[in-house]
Short mmCIF file of C-alpha atoms and ligand atoms in Angstrom, two decimals:
data_model
loop_
_atom_site.label_atom_id
_atom_site.label_comp_id
_atom_site.label_asym_id
_atom_site.label_seq_id
_atom_site.Cartn_x
_atom_site.Cartn_y
_atom_site.Cartn_z
CA UNK V 1 114.05 68.42 130.13
CA UNK V 2 111.31 67.46 127.70
CA UNK V 3 113.64 66.24 124.96
CA UNK V 4 117.18 64.80 124.69
CA UNK V 5 119.69 66.69 122.78
CA UNK V 6 118.66 67.39 119.29
CA UNK V 7 120.68 68.21 116.19
CA UNK V 8 119.46 71.79 116.35
CA UNK V 9 120.41 72.20 119.88
CA UNK V 10 123.49 74.18 121.16
CA UNK V 11 126.00 73.11 123.70
CA UNK V 12 125.50 75.03 126.91
CA UNK V 13 129.16 76.41 126.75
CA UNK V 14 128.34 77.94 123.39
CA UNK V 15 125.43 79.91 124.70
CA UNK V 16 127.35 82.27 126.94
CA UNK V 17 124.88 85.01 127.30
CA UNK V 18 122.04 82.60 127.81
CA UNK V 19 124.08 80.60 130.32
CA UNK V 20 124.80 83.82 132.32
CA UNK V 21 121.17 84.84 132.16
CA UNK V 22 120.04 81.30 133.56
CA UNK V 23 122.83 81.52 136.21
CA UNK V 24 121.68 84.98 137.30
CA UNK V 25 118.06 83.61 137.70
CA UNK V 26 119.29 80.64 139.67
CA UNK V 27 121.59 82.81 141.94
CA UNK V 28 118.74 85.29 142.65
CA UNK V 29 116.36 82.49 143.22
CA UNK V 30 113.79 84.11 141.03
CA UNK V 31 110.47 82.48 140.46
CA UNK V 32 108.33 83.58 137.72
CA UNK V 33 106.27 85.69 140.13
CA UNK V 34 109.27 87.92 140.81
CA UNK V 35 109.81 88.43 137.22
CA UNK V 36 106.16 89.05 136.67
CA UNK V 37 106.05 91.64 139.37
CA UNK V 38 108.37 93.75 137.30
CA UNK V 39 111.71 93.49 139.17
CA UNK V 40 113.36 93.94 135.84
CA UNK V 41 111.19 96.86 135.05
CA UNK V 42 108.45 94.95 133.19
CA UNK V 43 104.93 96.15 133.87
CA UNK V 44 102.74 93.65 135.54
CA UNK V 45 99.98 92.24 133.30
CA UNK V 46 96.43 93.49 133.61
CA UNK V 47 95.56 90.37 135.73
CA UNK V 48 97.42 87.36 136.99
CA UNK V 49 97.94 85.12 134.10
CA UNK V 50 98.95 81.42 133.95
CA UNK V 51 102.08 82.30 132.08
CA UNK V 52 103.54 84.09 135.02
CA UNK V 53 103.41 80.95 137.23
CA UNK V 54 105.13 79.00 134.53
CA UNK V 55 108.23 81.06 133.84
CA UNK V 56 111.06 80.59 133.67
CA UNK V 57 110.50 77.38 131.85
CA UNK V 58 113.07 74.73 131.79
CA UNK V 59 115.60 75.42 129.14
CA UNK V 60 116.01 72.91 126.46
CA UNK V 61 119.62 74.23 126.64
CA UNK V 62 122.26 73.73 124.04
CA UNK V 63 120.53 74.70 120.90
CA UNK V 64 121.80 76.41 117.75
CA UNK V 65 125.54 77.12 118.10
CA UNK V 66 125.07 80.93 117.66
CA UNK V 67 125.41 83.66 120.22
CA UNK V 68 122.13 84.99 121.53
CA UNK V 69 120.95 88.31 120.25
CA UNK V 70 120.85 90.91 123.04
CA UNK V 71 117.40 91.08 124.54
CA UNK V 72 116.85 94.79 123.94
CA UNK V 73 117.68 94.27 120.29
CA UNK V 74 115.29 91.35 119.81
CA UNK V 75 112.62 93.17 121.54
CA UNK V 76 113.36 96.59 120.05
CA UNK V 77 113.58 95.92 116.39
CA UNK V 78 110.36 94.38 115.24
CA UNK V 79 107.96 93.80 112.36
CA UNK V 80 104.34 94.13 113.36
CA UNK V 81 102.57 95.83 110.66
CA UNK V 82 99.28 96.15 112.60
CA UNK V 83 101.18 98.83 114.68
CA UNK V 84 103.22 100.52 112.02
CA UNK V 85 105.56 100.01 109.14
CA UNK V 86 108.87 100.86 110.97
CA UNK V 87 110.81 98.61 113.37
CA UNK V 88 109.93 100.87 116.28
CA UNK V 89 106.51 99.75 117.08
CA UNK V 90 107.07 98.69 120.87
CA UNK V 91 105.26 101.72 122.39
CA UNK V 92 102.32 101.51 119.95
CA UNK V 93 101.95 97.80 120.54
CA UNK V 94 101.43 98.30 124.29
CA UNK V 95 97.83 99.17 123.41
CA UNK V 96 97.03 95.50 122.74
CA UNK V 97 95.45 94.01 125.85
CA UNK V 98 96.72 90.33 125.94
CA UNK V 99 94.80 89.20 129.04
CA UNK V 100 92.28 87.78 128.79
CA UNK V 101 93.04 86.37 125.46
CA UNK V 102 90.91 83.68 123.76
CA UNK V 103 91.88 81.16 121.09
CA UNK V 104 89.71 79.22 118.82
CA UNK V 105 90.43 75.87 117.29
CA UNK V 106 88.00 75.20 114.49
CA UNK V 107 87.52 73.88 110.97
CA UNK V 108 88.09 70.23 110.16
CA UNK V 109 88.71 69.07 113.68
CA UNK V 110 87.24 66.59 116.16
CA UNK V 111 87.52 68.93 119.13
CA UNK V 112 86.52 72.37 118.14
CA UNK V 113 87.14 74.77 121.11
CA UNK V 114 87.39 78.26 122.24
CA UNK V 115 89.70 78.53 125.27
CA UNK V 116 91.56 81.03 127.18
CA UNK V 117 95.42 81.02 126.53
CA UNK V 118 95.74 80.47 130.35
CA UNK V 119 93.70 77.19 130.06
CA UNK V 120 95.74 76.23 127.03
CA UNK V 121 98.91 76.63 129.13
CA UNK V 122 97.59 74.15 131.60
CA UNK V 123 97.49 71.55 128.93
CA UNK V 124 100.99 71.89 127.64
CA UNK V 125 104.57 71.71 129.00
CA UNK V 126 106.63 74.86 128.45
CA UNK V 127 110.22 74.74 127.47
CA UNK V 128 112.77 77.21 126.25
CA UNK V 129 114.37 76.93 122.83
CA UNK V 130 116.96 79.00 121.20
CA UNK V 131 116.23 79.51 117.41
CA UNK V 132 117.67 81.42 114.64
CA UNK V 133 115.16 83.75 113.26
CA UNK V 134 115.76 84.91 109.64
CA UNK V 135 113.55 87.76 108.18
CA UNK V 136 112.81 87.83 104.30
CA UNK V 137 114.39 91.42 104.68
CA UNK V 138 117.89 89.71 105.18
CA UNK V 139 118.36 90.35 108.77
CA UNK V 140 118.49 87.81 111.55
CA UNK V 141 118.64 87.17 115.17
CA UNK V 142 119.10 84.31 117.73
CA UNK V 143 116.26 84.33 120.14
CA UNK V 144 115.33 82.13 123.23
CA UNK V 145 111.66 81.44 123.00
CA UNK V 146 109.55 79.89 125.69
CA UNK V 147 106.73 77.86 124.52
CA UNK V 148 105.41 74.38 123.37
CA UNK V 149 105.40 72.45 120.20
CA UNK V 150 102.71 73.36 117.73
CA UNK V 151 102.14 69.57 117.45
CA UNK V 152 100.70 69.58 120.97
CA UNK V 153 98.00 72.17 119.90
CA UNK V 154 97.32 70.06 116.73
CA UNK V 155 96.74 67.02 118.83
CA UNK V 156 94.45 68.93 121.18
CA UNK V 157 92.31 69.95 118.10
CA UNK V 158 92.29 66.45 116.56
CA UNK V 159 92.38 67.20 112.87
CA UNK V 160 90.06 65.06 110.71
CA UNK V 161 91.54 63.08 107.87
CA UNK V 162 90.57 65.63 105.35
CA UNK V 163 92.53 68.46 107.08
CA UNK V 164 95.72 69.32 105.20
CA UNK V 165 96.62 72.86 106.47
CA UNK V 166 96.47 74.81 109.81
CA UNK V 167 95.69 78.52 109.20
CA UNK V 168 96.72 80.91 111.88
CA UNK V 169 94.92 84.22 112.27
CA UNK V 170 96.35 87.22 114.28
CA UNK V 171 93.96 89.50 116.31
CA UNK V 172 91.80 92.02 114.49
CA UNK V 173 91.14 95.30 116.29
CA UNK V 174 91.60 98.51 114.44
CA UNK V 175 90.76 100.48 117.67
CA UNK V 176 94.15 99.33 119.13
CA UNK V 177 96.00 98.62 115.98
CA UNK V 178 95.53 101.66 113.68
CA UNK V 179 97.28 100.25 110.68
CA UNK V 180 94.57 97.70 110.48
CA UNK V 181 92.45 100.55 109.00
CA UNK V 182 94.84 100.76 106.03
CA UNK V 183 92.55 99.46 103.33
CA UNK V 184 95.09 98.23 100.92
CA UNK V 185 96.11 95.44 103.48
CA UNK V 186 94.07 92.15 103.65
CA UNK V 187 93.76 92.15 107.55
CA UNK V 188 93.64 90.12 109.66
CA UNK V 189 97.18 88.83 109.31
CA UNK V 190 96.94 85.18 108.23
CA UNK V 191 99.63 82.59 107.89
CA UNK V 192 99.51 78.83 107.37
CA UNK V 193 101.48 75.63 107.33
CA UNK V 194 100.79 72.17 106.05
CA UNK V 195 99.99 69.76 108.71
CA UNK V 196 103.25 67.90 108.12
CA UNK V 197 105.04 71.23 108.81
CA UNK V 198 102.94 72.07 111.78
CA UNK V 199 103.77 68.77 113.37
CA UNK V 200 107.41 68.91 112.63
CA UNK V 201 109.36 69.07 115.93
CA UNK V 202 110.76 72.57 115.24
CA UNK V 203 107.37 74.18 114.83
CA UNK V 204 106.88 76.08 118.03
CA UNK V 205 104.27 78.23 119.64
CA UNK V 206 105.97 80.88 121.77
CA UNK V 207 104.52 82.53 124.78
CA UNK V 208 107.67 84.01 126.20
CA UNK V 209 111.10 85.30 125.20
CA UNK V 210 114.35 85.75 127.30
CA UNK V 211 112.50 83.96 130.16
CA UNK V 212 109.73 86.48 130.44
CA UNK V 213 106.25 86.56 129.10
CA UNK V 214 106.20 87.59 125.49
CA UNK V 215 106.17 91.28 125.05
CA UNK V 216 103.41 92.79 122.85
CA UNK V 217 105.82 93.90 120.16
CA UNK V 218 106.99 90.27 119.75
CA UNK V 219 103.44 88.86 119.43
CA UNK V 220 102.00 88.41 122.84
CA UNK V 221 100.42 86.45 124.17
CA UNK V 222 101.14 83.63 121.61
CA UNK V 223 103.05 83.63 118.46
CA UNK V 224 104.53 81.03 115.99
CA UNK V 225 108.16 80.34 115.56
CA UNK V 226 109.01 78.35 112.39
CA UNK V 227 112.83 78.96 112.13
CA UNK V 228 113.54 77.31 108.77
CA UNK V 229 111.05 79.75 107.15
CA UNK V 230 111.40 83.56 106.70
CA UNK V 231 110.12 85.40 109.68
CA UNK V 232 106.81 86.53 107.99
CA UNK V 233 105.54 82.95 108.40
CA UNK V 234 105.53 83.28 112.13
CA UNK V 235 102.32 84.93 112.84
CA UNK V 236 102.05 86.99 116.07
CA UNK V 237 99.09 87.54 118.61
CA UNK V 238 97.28 84.57 117.23
CA UNK V 239 93.60 84.19 118.02
CA UNK V 240 92.36 81.39 115.74
CA UNK V 241 93.73 78.16 114.39
CA UNK V 242 91.55 76.75 111.54
CA UNK V 243 92.18 73.45 109.95
CA UNK V 244 91.42 73.23 106.27
CA UNK V 245 91.60 70.99 103.23
CA UNK V 246 92.33 73.91 100.97
CA UNK V 247 95.52 75.95 101.10
CA UNK V 248 94.53 79.54 102.09
CA UNK V 249 95.95 82.68 100.58
CA UNK V 250 98.21 84.20 103.23
CA UNK V 251 98.72 87.81 104.12
CA UNK V 252 101.84 88.60 102.34
CA UNK V 253 101.07 86.19 99.42
CA UNK V 254 97.83 88.21 98.73
CA UNK V 255 100.03 91.42 98.84
CA UNK V 256 102.89 90.23 96.69
CA UNK V 257 102.62 86.60 95.30
CA UNK V 258 105.82 87.02 93.27
CA UNK V 259 107.80 88.15 96.42
CA UNK V 260 106.14 86.32 99.32
CA UNK V 261 104.92 82.87 98.55
CA UNK V 262 103.17 80.38 100.77
CA UNK V 263 106.27 78.16 101.42
CA UNK V 264 108.80 80.84 102.16
CA UNK V 265 111.67 78.45 103.10
CA UNK V 266 114.97 80.07 103.63
CA UNK V 267 117.40 79.58 100.74
CA UNK V 268 120.46 81.72 100.08
CA UNK V 269 120.41 80.76 96.46
CA UNK V 270 116.95 81.89 95.68
CA UNK V 271 117.00 85.76 95.61
CA UNK V 272 114.07 87.93 96.45
CA UNK V 273 113.05 89.64 93.26
CA UNK V 274 114.50 92.91 94.76
CA UNK V 275 117.41 91.76 96.83
CA UNK V 276 119.85 88.86 97.41
CA UNK V 277 119.13 86.29 100.12
CA UNK V 278 122.78 85.14 100.20
CA UNK V 279 123.68 86.68 103.39
CA UNK V 280 122.02 88.37 106.39
CA UNK V 281 122.75 91.14 108.89
CA UNK V 282 122.88 89.76 112.45
CA UNK V 283 120.94 92.26 114.53
CA UNK V 284 122.89 93.54 117.52
CA UNK V 285 126.23 92.81 115.84
CA UNK V 286 125.86 94.38 112.42
CA UNK V 287 127.97 91.39 111.12
CA UNK V 288 126.93 90.17 107.68
CA UNK V 289 126.94 86.40 107.81
CA UNK V 290 126.20 83.74 105.11
CA UNK V 291 122.58 82.61 104.99
CA UNK V 292 122.05 78.82 105.28
CA UNK V 293 119.52 76.61 103.36
CA UNK V 294 116.45 76.15 105.74
CA UNK V 295 118.26 78.62 107.88
CA UNK V 296 120.55 75.82 109.04
CA UNK V 297 117.68 73.33 109.91
CA UNK V 298 118.02 71.18 106.73
CA UNK V 299 118.46 67.93 108.71
CA UNK V 300 115.20 68.49 110.54
CA UNK V 301 112.99 69.77 107.70
CA UNK V 302 114.39 68.86 104.24
CA UNK V 303 112.28 65.57 104.33
CA UNK V 304 109.01 67.72 104.44
CA UNK V 305 109.52 68.80 100.94
CA UNK V 306 110.22 65.52 99.21
CA UNK V 307 108.08 65.17 96.17
CA UNK V 308 107.24 68.88 96.28
CA UNK V 309 110.30 69.94 94.13
CA UNK V 310 107.98 71.65 91.60
CA UNK V 311 106.50 74.02 94.18
CA UNK V 312 108.02 77.40 94.70
CA UNK V 313 109.52 76.17 98.02
CA UNK V 314 111.83 79.00 98.58
CA UNK V 315 109.88 82.12 97.81
N1 MTE O 401 102.63 88.71 112.55
C1 MTE O 401 101.72 89.79 112.48
N2 MTE O 401 100.45 89.54 113.01
N3 MTE O 401 101.98 90.90 111.86
C2 MTE O 401 103.29 91.25 111.32
O1 MTE O 401 103.54 92.30 110.71
N4 MTE O 401 105.46 90.33 110.83
C3 MTE O 401 106.15 89.08 110.51
C4 MTE O 401 106.18 88.14 111.64
N5 MTE O 401 104.74 88.00 112.18
C5 MTE O 401 104.23 90.12 111.37
C6 MTE O 401 103.95 88.96 112.11
C7 MTE O 401 107.56 89.33 110.19
S1 MTE O 401 107.84 90.03 108.60
C8 MTE O 401 108.60 88.95 110.86
S2 MTE O 401 110.19 89.08 110.44
C9 MTE O 401 108.42 88.62 112.23
O2 MTE O 401 107.00 88.54 112.66
C10 MTE O 401 109.15 89.40 113.23
O3 MTE O 401 109.12 89.00 114.59
P1 MTE O 401 109.96 89.74 115.66
O4 MTE O 401 109.40 91.23 115.68
O5 MTE O 401 109.57 88.98 117.02
O6 MTE O 401 111.31 89.58 115.40
#
């Protein structure tokens, strides 16, 4: 295990569905190859990819104290506007070819690079983390992501002293993602974090989910998971990480600055202009549960915002 138990981790006994799923893997002696070969019905990728040899990653077990969302719910109810404006974009997203996949690190860095995601995976250590995932639309899930800390990628890039932000850009290809032809949207999808946020221990780059390679609808082959922020901050299918001194305008901020700001930290007390954020619908259960400040990760992240109280931190 990469880390000792952290405050955001859940005791193994609390993660019943996950424990069962890990136990099943152990009993069946599955290596990643077996999973990749589609024993659970998943289609094999276009070519052998590094990720297939790395899964399942060691679980950083114990995590958030909530019951996992069923896999078919988390992978069947998605926001991925490039492929449509409904939650049912799984089939459409299969058109995205995710291998080979190249990532560029550029901007204010010592080591600009363009590398295949497979090569990136050789430079990091994968682990599994269960995170709460709270969408600005007032629904939530509890998801086991496999990935590595965003801080590891920041370290690889080596930001220069002037760099203050890391800007993440999703793929751009209207020939596979027809909604990218919608002219009223500022494609490609762009999100950003301050470097302090990006190097917080919770900021995670996920390449798998439920012990399997990331499905296209959830942002294959690599997407962000920043669980203390509304889900729209977690850009999917990222192709570029650019380090900048200036704060960029992000995708949703450009579309609706009064509704979707740069910071977008979860706060039950700050309503969206059109709905309350006080509670959330837990997908798969239909239970309404109270929303928590920073989505329950206050201990880990509140310190990031000291001195920034005048900013619109929760919008
Ligand atoms: N990334 C891209 N490129 N395009 C999107 O439309 N939607 C965001 C985020 N990342 C989105 C995106 C929103 S609004 C949410 S809630 C999450 O992805 C949804 O992630 P999930 O489908 O894995 O639950």
